[in-house]
mmCIF file of C-alpha atoms in Angstrom:
data_model
loop_
_atom_site.group_PDB
_atom_site.id
_atom_site.type_symbol
_atom_site.label_atom_id
_atom_site.label_comp_id
_atom_site.label_asym_id
_atom_site.label_seq_id
_atom_site.Cartn_x
_atom_site.Cartn_y
_atom_site.Cartn_z
ATOM 1 C CA UNK A 232 95.970 82.308 10.630
ATOM 2 C CA UNK A 233 96.638 85.569 8.744
ATOM 3 C CA UNK A 234 92.937 86.334 8.351
ATOM 4 C CA UNK A 235 92.250 85.375 11.940
ATOM 5 C CA UNK A 236 95.031 87.674 13.175
ATOM 6 C CA UNK A 237 93.628 90.529 11.092
ATOM 7 C CA UNK A 238 90.228 89.876 12.631
ATOM 8 C CA UNK A 239 88.047 89.665 9.534
ATOM 9 C CA UNK A 240 84.960 87.453 9.707
ATOM 10 C CA UNK A 241 84.046 87.107 6.020
ATOM 11 C CA UNK A 242 85.977 86.320 2.839
ATOM 12 C CA UNK A 243 84.794 87.197 -0.667
ATOM 13 C CA UNK A 244 86.380 84.870 -3.240
ATOM 14 C CA UNK A 245 86.618 86.223 -6.782
ATOM 15 C CA UNK A 246 85.636 83.696 -9.499
ATOM 16 C CA UNK A 247 87.747 80.547 -9.606
ATOM 17 C CA UNK A 248 85.834 78.819 -12.415
ATOM 18 C CA UNK A 249 87.333 77.743 -15.715
ATOM 19 C CA UNK A 250 87.899 80.798 -17.942
ATOM 20 C CA UNK A 251 86.978 80.856 -21.617
ATOM 21 C CA UNK A 252 89.651 80.662 -24.329
ATOM 22 C CA UNK A 253 87.892 82.515 -27.135
ATOM 23 C CA UNK A 254 89.173 86.109 -27.541
ATOM 24 C CA UNK A 255 90.977 85.740 -24.220
ATOM 25 C CA UNK A 256 93.050 88.724 -23.095
ATOM 26 C CA UNK A 257 96.275 87.876 -21.267
ATOM 27 C CA UNK A 258 97.666 84.524 -20.221
ATOM 28 C CA UNK A 259 94.849 83.629 -17.854
ATOM 29 C CA UNK A 260 92.056 85.830 -19.176
ATOM 30 C CA UNK A 261 89.347 87.708 -17.331
ATOM 31 C CA UNK A 262 88.249 85.592 -14.321
ATOM 32 C CA UNK A 263 84.706 86.856 -14.897
ATOM 33 C CA UNK A 264 84.586 85.223 -18.364
ATOM 34 C CA UNK A 265 83.310 81.911 -16.980
ATOM 35 C CA UNK A 266 83.166 78.954 -19.378
ATOM 36 C CA UNK A 267 81.209 76.624 -17.093
ATOM 37 C CA UNK A 268 79.339 77.728 -13.968
ATOM 38 C CA UNK A 269 79.918 74.321 -12.371
ATOM 39 C CA UNK A 270 83.664 74.174 -13.028
ATOM 40 C CA UNK A 271 86.786 74.814 -10.955
ATOM 41 C CA UNK A 272 89.873 76.057 -12.793
ATOM 42 C CA UNK A 273 92.562 73.358 -12.233
ATOM 43 C CA UNK A 274 95.081 76.156 -11.640
ATOM 44 C CA UNK A 275 93.276 76.835 -8.340
ATOM 45 C CA UNK A 276 92.804 73.218 -7.317
ATOM 46 C CA UNK A 277 90.072 70.620 -7.117
ATOM 47 C CA UNK A 278 86.660 70.153 -5.564
ATOM 48 C CA UNK A 279 88.367 68.586 -2.559
ATOM 49 C CA UNK A 280 90.575 71.676 -2.195
ATOM 50 C CA UNK A 281 87.542 73.969 -2.137
ATOM 51 C CA UNK A 282 85.795 71.757 0.404
ATOM 52 C CA UNK A 283 88.918 71.797 2.602
ATOM 53 C CA UNK A 284 89.127 75.581 2.323
ATOM 54 C CA UNK A 285 85.473 75.982 3.294
ATOM 55 C CA UNK A 286 85.837 73.635 6.242
ATOM 56 C CA UNK A 287 88.911 75.466 7.580
ATOM 57 C CA UNK A 288 87.235 78.855 7.154
ATOM 58 C CA UNK A 289 84.133 77.759 9.044
ATOM 59 C CA UNK A 290 86.228 76.143 11.798
ATOM 60 C CA UNK A 291 87.866 79.554 12.298
ATOM 61 C CA UNK A 292 84.574 81.431 12.402
ATOM 62 C CA UNK A 293 84.976 82.909 8.918
ATOM 63 C CA UNK A 294 82.113 83.012 6.435
ATOM 64 C CA UNK A 295 82.781 82.776 2.714
ATOM 65 C CA UNK A 296 81.066 84.669 -0.108
ATOM 66 C CA UNK A 297 81.003 83.273 -3.664
ATOM 67 C CA UNK A 298 81.430 85.775 -6.499
ATOM 68 C CA UNK A 299 78.820 85.123 -9.207
ATOM 69 C CA UNK A 300 79.012 86.494 -12.743
ATOM 70 C CA UNK A 301 75.342 87.201 -13.128
ATOM 71 C CA UNK A 302 74.548 88.543 -16.588
ATOM 72 C CA UNK A 303 77.192 87.110 -18.898
ATOM 73 C CA UNK A 304 79.497 84.176 -19.575
ATOM 74 C CA UNK A 305 82.527 83.573 -21.764
ATOM 75 C CA UNK A 306 82.028 83.750 -25.522
ATOM 76 C CA UNK A 307 82.752 80.003 -25.673
ATOM 77 C CA UNK A 308 80.597 78.976 -22.703
ATOM 78 C CA UNK A 309 79.639 75.301 -22.811
ATOM 79 C CA UNK A 310 76.002 76.209 -23.593
ATOM 80 C CA UNK A 311 76.587 78.614 -26.511
ATOM 81 C CA UNK A 312 76.366 75.674 -28.950
ATOM 82 C CA UNK A 313 73.722 73.514 -27.285
ATOM 83 C CA UNK A 314 71.498 76.356 -26.049
ATOM 84 C CA UNK A 315 72.204 79.510 -28.070
ATOM 85 C CA UNK A 316 68.781 80.795 -27.009
ATOM 86 C CA UNK A 317 70.221 81.345 -23.527
ATOM 87 C CA UNK A 318 72.351 84.203 -24.886
ATOM 88 C CA UNK A 319 71.829 87.625 -26.407
ATOM 89 C CA UNK A 320 72.183 88.107 -30.192
ATOM 90 C CA UNK A 321 73.017 91.122 -32.331
ATOM 91 C CA UNK A 322 71.288 92.101 -35.595
ATOM 92 C CA UNK A 323 73.422 89.558 -37.447
ATOM 93 C CA UNK A 324 72.075 86.859 -35.110
ATOM 94 C CA UNK A 325 75.498 86.381 -33.556
ATOM 95 C CA UNK A 326 75.923 85.795 -29.846
ATOM 96 C CA UNK A 327 77.390 88.884 -28.245
ATOM 97 C CA UNK A 328 77.535 91.003 -25.077
ATOM 98 C CA UNK A 329 76.185 94.529 -25.367
ATOM 99 C CA UNK A 330 79.053 96.249 -23.538
ATOM 100 C CA UNK A 331 81.933 97.931 -25.412
ATOM 101 C CA UNK A 332 85.372 96.234 -25.384
ATOM 102 C CA UNK A 333 84.000 93.017 -23.912
ATOM 103 C CA UNK A 334 84.063 90.826 -27.017
ATOM 104 C CA UNK A 335 85.151 87.791 -25.002
ATOM 105 C CA UNK A 336 81.759 87.699 -23.238
ATOM 106 C CA UNK A 337 78.357 86.314 -24.244
ATOM 107 C CA UNK A 338 75.412 88.118 -22.655
ATOM 108 C CA UNK A 339 72.693 86.096 -20.932
ATOM 109 C CA UNK A 340 69.180 86.377 -22.326
ATOM 110 C CA UNK A 341 67.045 87.160 -19.293
ATOM 111 C CA UNK A 342 63.756 86.727 -21.136
ATOM 112 C CA UNK A 343 64.484 83.003 -21.420
ATOM 113 C CA UNK A 344 62.948 81.227 -18.434
ATOM 114 C CA UNK A 345 65.034 78.090 -18.915
ATOM 115 C CA UNK A 346 68.233 80.148 -18.775
ATOM 116 C CA UNK A 347 67.132 81.705 -15.507
ATOM 117 C CA UNK A 348 66.412 78.301 -14.027
ATOM 118 C CA UNK A 349 69.782 76.980 -15.190
ATOM 119 C CA UNK A 350 71.601 79.819 -13.431
ATOM 120 C CA UNK A 351 69.607 79.358 -10.225
ATOM 121 C CA UNK A 352 70.290 75.603 -10.192
ATOM 122 C CA UNK A 353 74.003 76.256 -10.668
ATOM 123 C CA UNK A 354 73.950 78.644 -7.703
ATOM 124 C CA UNK A 355 72.170 76.032 -5.600
ATOM 125 C CA UNK A 356 74.915 73.535 -6.453
ATOM 126 C CA UNK A 357 77.610 75.701 -4.862
ATOM 127 C CA UNK A 358 75.527 76.281 -1.754
ATOM 128 C CA UNK A 359 74.524 72.656 -1.199
ATOM 129 C CA UNK A 360 77.842 71.064 -2.192
ATOM 130 C CA UNK A 361 80.229 73.548 -0.604
ATOM 131 C CA UNK A 362 78.167 75.390 2.031
ATOM 132 C CA UNK A 363 78.932 78.926 0.850
ATOM 133 C CA UNK A 364 77.468 81.538 3.177
ATOM 134 C CA UNK A 365 76.557 84.131 0.590
ATOM 135 C CA UNK A 366 76.821 85.241 -3.012
ATOM 136 C CA UNK A 367 78.048 88.523 -4.453
ATOM 137 C CA UNK A 368 76.003 89.315 -7.570
ATOM 138 C CA UNK A 369 78.342 90.918 -10.090
ATOM 139 C CA UNK A 370 76.801 93.695 -12.196
ATOM 140 C CA UNK A 371 73.413 93.230 -10.562
ATOM 141 C CA UNK A 372 72.637 96.849 -11.432
ATOM 142 C CA UNK A 373 72.099 95.783 -15.064
ATOM 143 C CA UNK A 374 70.143 92.651 -14.174
ATOM 144 C CA UNK A 375 66.318 92.595 -14.167
ATOM 145 C CA UNK A 376 64.991 93.227 -10.691
ATOM 146 C CA UNK A 377 62.467 90.396 -10.891
ATOM 147 C CA UNK A 378 65.282 87.922 -11.616
ATOM 148 C CA UNK A 379 67.166 89.109 -8.539
ATOM 149 C CA UNK A 380 64.036 88.497 -6.493
ATOM 150 C CA UNK A 381 63.643 85.009 -7.994
ATOM 151 C CA UNK A 382 67.233 84.233 -7.062
ATOM 152 C CA UNK A 383 66.806 85.316 -3.453
ATOM 153 C CA UNK A 384 63.584 83.377 -2.954
ATOM 154 C CA UNK A 385 65.019 80.214 -4.520
ATOM 155 C CA UNK A 386 68.337 80.288 -2.668
ATOM 156 C CA UNK A 387 66.865 81.045 0.738
ATOM 157 C CA UNK A 388 64.806 77.875 0.407
ATOM 158 C CA UNK A 389 68.148 76.066 0.303
ATOM 159 C CA UNK A 390 69.884 78.129 3.002
ATOM 160 C CA UNK A 391 67.702 80.502 4.988
ATOM 161 C CA UNK A 392 70.534 82.693 6.316
ATOM 162 C CA UNK A 393 72.281 83.082 2.954
ATOM 163 C CA UNK A 394 73.522 86.640 2.314
ATOM 164 C CA UNK A 395 73.173 88.267 -1.125
ATOM 165 C CA UNK A 396 75.410 91.243 -1.948
ATOM 166 C CA UNK A 397 74.326 93.412 -4.857
ATOM 167 C CA UNK A 398 76.975 95.227 -6.885
ATOM 168 C CA UNK A 399 74.585 98.101 -7.217
ATOM 169 C CA UNK A 400 73.710 101.411 -5.624
ATOM 170 C CA UNK A 401 69.953 100.862 -6.003
ATOM 171 C CA UNK A 402 67.841 101.348 -2.890
ATOM 172 C CA UNK A 403 65.101 99.124 -4.351
ATOM 173 C CA UNK A 404 67.400 96.102 -4.206
ATOM 174 C CA UNK A 405 66.905 96.113 -0.421
ATOM 175 C CA UNK A 406 63.164 95.532 -0.694
ATOM 176 C CA UNK A 407 63.027 91.950 -1.963
ATOM 177 C CA UNK A 408 66.240 90.936 -3.685
ATOM 178 C CA UNK A 409 69.447 91.638 -1.725
ATOM 179 C CA UNK A 410 70.832 92.150 1.766
ATOM 180 C CA UNK A 411 73.685 94.563 1.042
ATOM 181 C CA UNK A 412 74.318 97.109 -1.691
ATOM 182 C CA UNK A 413 77.519 98.894 -2.627
ATOM 183 C CA UNK A 414 78.541 102.272 -1.245
ATOM 184 C CA UNK A 415 81.673 103.845 -2.722
ATOM 185 C CA UNK A 416 80.814 107.330 -1.487
ATOM 186 C CA UNK A 417 83.354 107.324 1.378
ATOM 187 C CA UNK A 418 86.206 107.039 -1.137
ATOM 188 C CA UNK A 419 84.916 109.973 -3.176
ATOM 189 C CA UNK A 420 83.881 112.208 -0.278
ATOM 190 C CA UNK A 421 87.158 111.713 1.587
ATOM 191 C CA UNK A 422 89.141 112.743 -1.480
ATOM 192 C CA UNK A 423 86.942 115.787 -2.069
ATOM 193 C CA UNK A 424 87.362 116.835 1.554
ATOM 194 C CA UNK A 425 91.146 116.403 1.310
ATOM 195 C CA UNK A 426 91.220 118.507 -1.867
ATOM 196 C CA UNK A 427 89.029 121.157 -0.258
ATOM 197 C CA UNK A 428 86.297 120.918 -2.879
ATOM 198 C CA UNK A 429 83.789 120.090 -0.153
ATOM 199 C CA UNK A 430 83.662 121.180 3.479
ATOM 200 C CA UNK A 431 83.023 119.181 6.611
ATOM 201 C CA UNK A 432 79.390 120.299 6.439
ATOM 202 C CA UNK A 433 79.156 119.192 2.797
ATOM 203 C CA UNK A 434 80.469 115.747 3.760
ATOM 204 C CA UNK A 435 77.803 115.442 6.456
ATOM 205 C CA UNK A 436 75.008 116.646 4.168
ATOM 206 C CA UNK A 437 75.949 114.353 1.275
ATOM 207 C CA UNK A 438 76.463 111.336 3.525
ATOM 208 C CA UNK A 439 73.072 111.840 5.141
ATOM 209 C CA UNK A 440 71.344 112.383 1.790
ATOM 210 C CA UNK A 441 72.432 108.928 0.633
ATOM 211 C CA UNK A 442 71.612 107.389 3.983
ATOM 212 C CA UNK A 443 68.054 108.704 4.102
ATOM 213 C CA UNK A 444 67.274 107.784 0.484
ATOM 214 C CA UNK A 445 67.559 104.086 1.440
ATOM 215 C CA UNK A 446 65.142 102.027 3.549
ATOM 216 C CA UNK A 447 65.709 102.347 7.283
ATOM 217 C CA UNK A 448 68.414 99.955 8.532
ATOM 218 C CA UNK A 449 69.438 99.035 4.981
ATOM 219 C CA UNK A 450 72.984 97.650 5.065
ATOM 220 C CA UNK A 451 75.474 99.331 2.739
ATOM 221 C CA UNK A 452 78.860 97.808 1.927
ATOM 222 C CA UNK A 453 81.318 100.693 2.261
ATOM 223 C CA UNK A 454 84.620 100.566 0.402
ATOM 224 C CA UNK A 455 87.781 102.542 -0.265
ATOM 225 C CA UNK A 456 89.105 99.954 -2.683
ATOM 226 C CA UNK A 457 87.158 97.741 -5.058
ATOM 227 C CA UNK A 458 88.269 95.430 -7.840
ATOM 228 C CA UNK A 459 87.557 98.025 -10.532
ATOM 229 C CA UNK A 460 89.294 100.913 -8.747
ATOM 230 C CA UNK A 461 92.902 101.817 -7.943
ATOM 231 C CA UNK A 462 94.557 101.328 -4.575
ATOM 232 C CA UNK A 463 93.578 103.951 -2.005
ATOM 233 C CA UNK A 464 97.222 105.000 -1.549
ATOM 234 C CA UNK A 465 97.386 105.880 -5.229
ATOM 235 C CA UNK A 466 93.987 107.569 -5.218
ATOM 236 C CA UNK A 467 94.491 109.704 -2.104
ATOM 237 C CA UNK A 468 98.232 109.651 -1.484
ATOM 238 C CA UNK A 469 99.983 107.304 0.946
ATOM 239 C CA UNK A 470 99.711 109.641 3.943
ATOM 240 C CA UNK A 471 95.924 109.792 3.718
ATOM 241 C CA UNK A 472 95.337 106.021 3.648
ATOM 242 C CA UNK A 473 95.501 105.720 7.436
ATOM 243 C CA UNK A 474 92.895 108.391 8.311
ATOM 244 C CA UNK A 475 90.722 107.196 5.420
ATOM 245 C CA UNK A 476 90.516 103.677 6.826
ATOM 246 C CA UNK A 477 89.737 105.106 10.267
ATOM 247 C CA UNK A 478 86.583 106.506 8.694
ATOM 248 C CA UNK A 479 85.810 103.339 6.708
ATOM 249 C CA UNK A 480 85.986 101.084 9.764
ATOM 250 C CA UNK A 481 84.004 103.312 12.131
ATOM 251 C CA UNK A 482 81.178 104.500 9.847
ATOM 252 C CA UNK A 483 77.757 102.897 9.669
ATOM 253 C CA UNK A 484 77.497 99.927 7.336
ATOM 254 C CA UNK A 485 79.669 96.923 6.496
ATOM 255 C CA UNK A 486 83.269 97.726 5.502
ATOM 256 C CA UNK A 487 84.957 95.959 2.586
ATOM 257 C CA UNK A 488 88.747 95.562 2.494
ATOM 258 C CA UNK A 489 90.448 94.471 -0.733
ATOM 259 C CA UNK A 490 93.236 91.948 -0.151
ATOM 260 C CA UNK A 491 96.495 93.838 0.378
ATOM 261 C CA UNK A 492 94.761 97.099 1.280
ATOM 262 C CA UNK A 493 95.470 96.323 4.933
ATOM 263 C CA UNK A 494 99.232 96.583 4.454
ATOM 264 C CA UNK A 495 99.443 99.199 1.681
ATOM 265 C CA UNK A 496 100.122 96.730 -1.142
ATOM 266 C CA UNK A 497 101.176 98.800 -4.137
ATOM 267 C CA UNK A 498 101.157 96.700 -7.324
ATOM 268 C CA UNK A 499 97.566 95.648 -8.009
ATOM 269 C CA UNK A 500 95.885 98.056 -10.431
ATOM 270 C CA UNK A 501 92.390 96.589 -10.930
ATOM 271 C CA UNK A 502 91.031 93.103 -11.576
ATOM 272 C CA UNK A 503 92.765 93.290 -14.973
ATOM 273 C CA UNK A 504 96.028 92.628 -13.099
ATOM 274 C CA UNK A 505 94.752 89.047 -12.796
ATOM 275 C CA UNK A 506 94.645 88.488 -16.579
ATOM 276 C CA UNK A 507 98.316 87.497 -16.368
ATOM 277 C CA UNK A 508 100.605 86.021 -13.724
ATOM 278 C CA UNK A 509 100.192 88.132 -10.592
ATOM 279 C CA UNK A 510 101.161 87.984 -6.935
ATOM 280 C CA UNK A 511 100.655 90.536 -4.187
ATOM 281 C CA UNK A 512 103.814 92.441 -3.312
ATOM 282 C CA UNK A 513 104.379 91.297 0.260
ATOM 283 C CA UNK A 514 107.692 93.158 0.285
ATOM 284 C CA UNK A 515 105.667 96.368 0.600
ATOM 285 C CA UNK A 516 104.163 95.182 3.896
ATOM 286 C CA UNK A 517 103.463 98.196 6.122
ATOM 287 C CA UNK A 518 103.348 96.909 9.710
ATOM 288 C CA UNK A 519 102.022 100.174 11.139
ATOM 289 C CA UNK A 520 99.094 100.131 8.729
ATOM 290 C CA UNK A 521 98.397 96.446 9.407
ATOM 291 C CA UNK A 522 98.279 97.097 13.158
ATOM 292 C CA UNK A 523 95.939 100.046 12.547
ATOM 293 C CA UNK A 524 93.526 97.773 10.678
ATOM 294 C CA UNK A 525 93.796 95.105 13.379
ATOM 295 C CA UNK A 526 92.869 97.522 16.128
ATOM 296 C CA UNK A 527 89.909 99.057 14.312
ATOM 297 C CA UNK A 528 88.557 95.692 13.139
ATOM 298 C CA UNK A 529 88.854 94.354 16.668
ATOM 299 C CA UNK A 530 87.112 97.457 18.024
ATOM 300 C CA UNK A 531 84.136 97.197 15.701
ATOM 301 C CA UNK A 532 83.893 93.441 16.325
ATOM 302 C CA UNK A 533 83.667 93.522 20.124
ATOM 303 C CA UNK A 534 81.785 96.803 20.491
ATOM 304 C CA UNK A 535 78.110 96.711 19.425
ATOM 305 C CA UNK A 536 78.115 100.506 19.102
ATOM 306 C CA UNK A 537 79.797 100.052 15.700
ATOM 307 C CA UNK A 538 77.290 97.603 14.242
ATOM 308 C CA UNK A 539 74.102 97.880 16.279
ATOM 309 C CA UNK A 540 74.205 101.384 17.672
ATOM 310 C CA UNK A 541 73.382 104.949 16.758
ATOM 311 C CA UNK A 542 75.489 107.304 14.666
ATOM 312 C CA UNK A 543 75.672 111.080 14.941
ATOM 313 C CA UNK A 544 78.022 113.613 13.356
ATOM 314 C CA UNK A 545 79.472 116.175 15.803
ATOM 315 C CA UNK A 546 80.403 119.419 14.079
ATOM 316 C CA UNK A 547 83.729 121.046 14.886
ATOM 317 C CA UNK A 548 85.595 124.197 13.912
ATOM 318 C CA UNK A 549 88.050 122.676 11.412
ATOM 319 C CA UNK A 550 86.917 122.071 7.822
ATOM 320 C CA UNK A 551 89.504 119.293 7.385
ATOM 321 C CA UNK A 552 88.425 117.262 10.412
ATOM 322 C CA UNK A 553 85.515 114.815 10.726
ATOM 323 C CA UNK A 554 84.054 113.918 14.107
ATOM 324 C CA UNK A 555 81.128 111.715 15.084
ATOM 325 C CA UNK A 556 79.757 109.587 17.914
ATOM 326 C CA UNK A 557 78.843 105.892 17.890
ATOM 327 C CA UNK A 558 76.787 104.701 20.867
ATOM 328 C CA UNK A 559 74.864 101.677 22.099
ATOM 329 C CA UNK A 560 73.310 100.925 25.497
ATOM 330 C CA UNK A 561 75.371 103.449 27.434
ATOM 331 C CA UNK A 562 78.680 102.845 25.656
ATOM 332 C CA UNK A 563 79.824 105.836 23.596
ATOM 333 C CA UNK A 564 82.728 106.496 21.245
ATOM 334 C CA UNK A 565 83.873 109.828 19.873
ATOM 335 C CA UNK A 566 85.890 109.429 16.665
ATOM 336 C CA UNK A 567 87.922 112.411 15.409
ATOM 337 C CA UNK A 568 89.865 112.155 12.133
ATOM 338 C CA UNK A 569 92.168 114.820 10.726
ATOM 339 C CA UNK A 570 92.200 114.623 6.919
ATOM 340 C CA UNK A 571 94.588 117.569 6.677
ATOM 341 C CA UNK A 572 98.325 117.598 5.964
ATOM 342 C CA UNK A 573 98.660 120.194 8.735
ATOM 343 C CA UNK A 574 98.279 119.990 12.531
ATOM 344 C CA UNK A 575 94.782 121.085 13.481
ATOM 345 C CA UNK A 576 93.143 122.906 16.367
ATOM 346 C CA UNK A 577 89.717 121.316 16.734
ATOM 347 C CA UNK A 578 87.155 123.341 18.651
ATOM 348 C CA UNK A 579 83.834 121.829 19.770
ATOM 349 C CA UNK A 580 80.777 123.552 21.125
ATOM 350 C CA UNK A 581 81.207 123.463 24.940
ATOM 351 C CA UNK A 582 77.614 122.272 25.170
ATOM 352 C CA UNK A 583 78.156 119.353 22.779
ATOM 353 C CA UNK A 584 78.701 115.734 23.799
ATOM 354 C CA UNK A 585 82.314 115.983 22.589
ATOM 355 C CA UNK A 586 83.164 118.151 25.580
ATOM 356 C CA UNK A 587 82.325 115.263 27.927
ATOM 357 C CA UNK A 588 84.864 113.006 26.201
ATOM 358 C CA UNK A 589 87.904 115.227 25.828
ATOM 359 C CA UNK A 590 87.844 116.886 29.263
ATOM 360 C CA UNK A 591 88.964 113.631 30.928
ATOM 361 C CA UNK A 592 92.116 111.980 29.522
ATOM 362 C CA UNK A 593 90.976 108.655 30.960
ATOM 363 C CA UNK A 594 88.427 108.517 28.154
ATOM 364 C CA UNK A 595 91.175 108.372 25.515
ATOM 365 C CA UNK A 596 91.124 104.908 23.914
ATOM 366 C CA UNK A 597 93.301 105.181 20.812
ATOM 367 C CA UNK A 598 95.287 107.653 18.771
ATOM 368 C CA UNK A 599 97.670 107.449 15.835
ATOM 369 C CA UNK A 600 99.517 110.720 16.470
ATOM 370 C CA UNK A 601 103.060 110.658 17.784
ATOM 371 C CA UNK A 602 103.218 114.053 19.527
ATOM 372 C CA UNK A 603 101.818 114.602 22.998
ATOM 373 C CA UNK A 604 98.065 115.134 22.985
ATOM 374 C CA UNK A 605 97.320 118.718 23.989
ATOM 375 C CA UNK A 606 93.860 119.791 25.150
ATOM 376 C CA UNK A 607 92.930 123.435 25.614
ATOM 377 C CA UNK A 608 92.202 124.549 29.169
ATOM 378 C CA UNK A 609 88.465 124.905 28.724
ATOM 379 C CA UNK A 610 88.271 121.283 27.608
ATOM 380 C CA UNK A 611 86.299 121.999 24.460
ATOM 381 C CA UNK A 612 89.248 121.999 22.029
ATOM 382 C CA UNK A 613 92.315 119.904 21.271
ATOM 383 C CA UNK A 614 95.311 119.923 18.954
ATOM 384 C CA UNK A 615 95.689 117.050 16.479
ATOM 385 C CA UNK A 616 98.689 115.886 14.487
ATOM 386 C CA UNK A 617 98.326 115.841 10.720
ATOM 387 C CA UNK A 618 96.514 112.742 9.421
ATOM 388 C CA UNK A 619 95.728 111.762 13.034
ATOM 389 C CA UNK A 620 92.882 109.626 14.350
ATOM 390 C CA UNK A 621 91.711 109.957 17.971
ATOM 391 C CA UNK A 622 89.069 107.733 19.585
ATOM 392 C CA UNK A 623 87.544 108.374 22.999
ATOM 393 C CA UNK A 624 85.289 106.004 24.910
ATOM 394 C CA UNK A 625 82.886 106.282 27.830
ATOM 395 C CA UNK A 626 80.891 103.470 29.428
ATOM 396 C CA UNK A 627 81.645 99.755 29.626
ATOM 397 C CA UNK A 628 81.875 97.214 26.838
ATOM 398 C CA UNK A 629 78.688 95.169 26.549
ATOM 399 C CA UNK A 630 80.351 92.224 24.796
ATOM 400 C CA UNK A 631 83.147 89.869 25.797
ATOM 401 C CA UNK A 632 86.702 90.644 24.791
ATOM 402 C CA UNK A 633 89.216 93.379 25.406
ATOM 403 C CA UNK A 634 91.338 95.739 23.365
#
């Protein structure tokens, strides 16, 4: 019911397999140090529990993504004794993983065809037995491209609409191997704009440079928080989290929200927090932030302009303010976000599309500011509160539902 209220339509489950004991760090160890690809850690439940979870998710219209540790296993994986040839070896002919400070892992030997087939068959098991809707491929950026392609071809024979998410920033992964790739640029660019190290124009130029280096219509998974990064409140400062998520949830691409991000949870550092006993700090629940997420998720769900429409930056006079238009089949949205700690006068070119939105107050759909919205007499400029988001809309919704 919590996920349904928030409005999300997909869950990514981090690994819940049995974790290796050898060289384990912490009480529970790294969840990515999988001892058996077919196993379920008893601490999380049983096969029946997973099946029940999947059934309830699907009944509520939620798809579920399985997190797959693609290029390594635990140092004591069940096959290290019976099939040592499946793993990488150092000069002393010892099984190891060629990444510093990861002694509890055993690297997979990609040149071994039998190992590849074993991994693919294990993936098929989770799809056929549990009906997962997709797989996130951990560290796919250091996995041979031809193996990624093999995986996609094999798994889509089992489930044709299966989604593969690549933890990579490689445009070539869109050609034959994956459906989504990572995009952490919003997190970085927003911070640089807040700090004043880049201007509004720089943000636009850099964003477009990444966009046009990928195949047309390639889906990028945008994120502010990711399991290997700190909370956005810590990274930007608590006041900037709200305008930052306004950008995340209205940009092109598919937004990722880390659990707890939606209410400003403040205790999780990175995935290493999970090596020991850990629970989200629900006492830090920020209702205002949660409602902000709910509105924006609902907006992008019922309005095709946010997932099937066109995107265009609209330049304005304030270097700390981003503005852009999303549109689809006659429905248009103007999004204006103030990333400054100061109130801002935002001037648009009178000949721009923005002028059509802000002249008529009836076009105002949503704003986070508390002070009265003040528009200049000529209709081409408005005052914004600090950290404020304003969304205007023209046209009618093309999909069922209301805000």
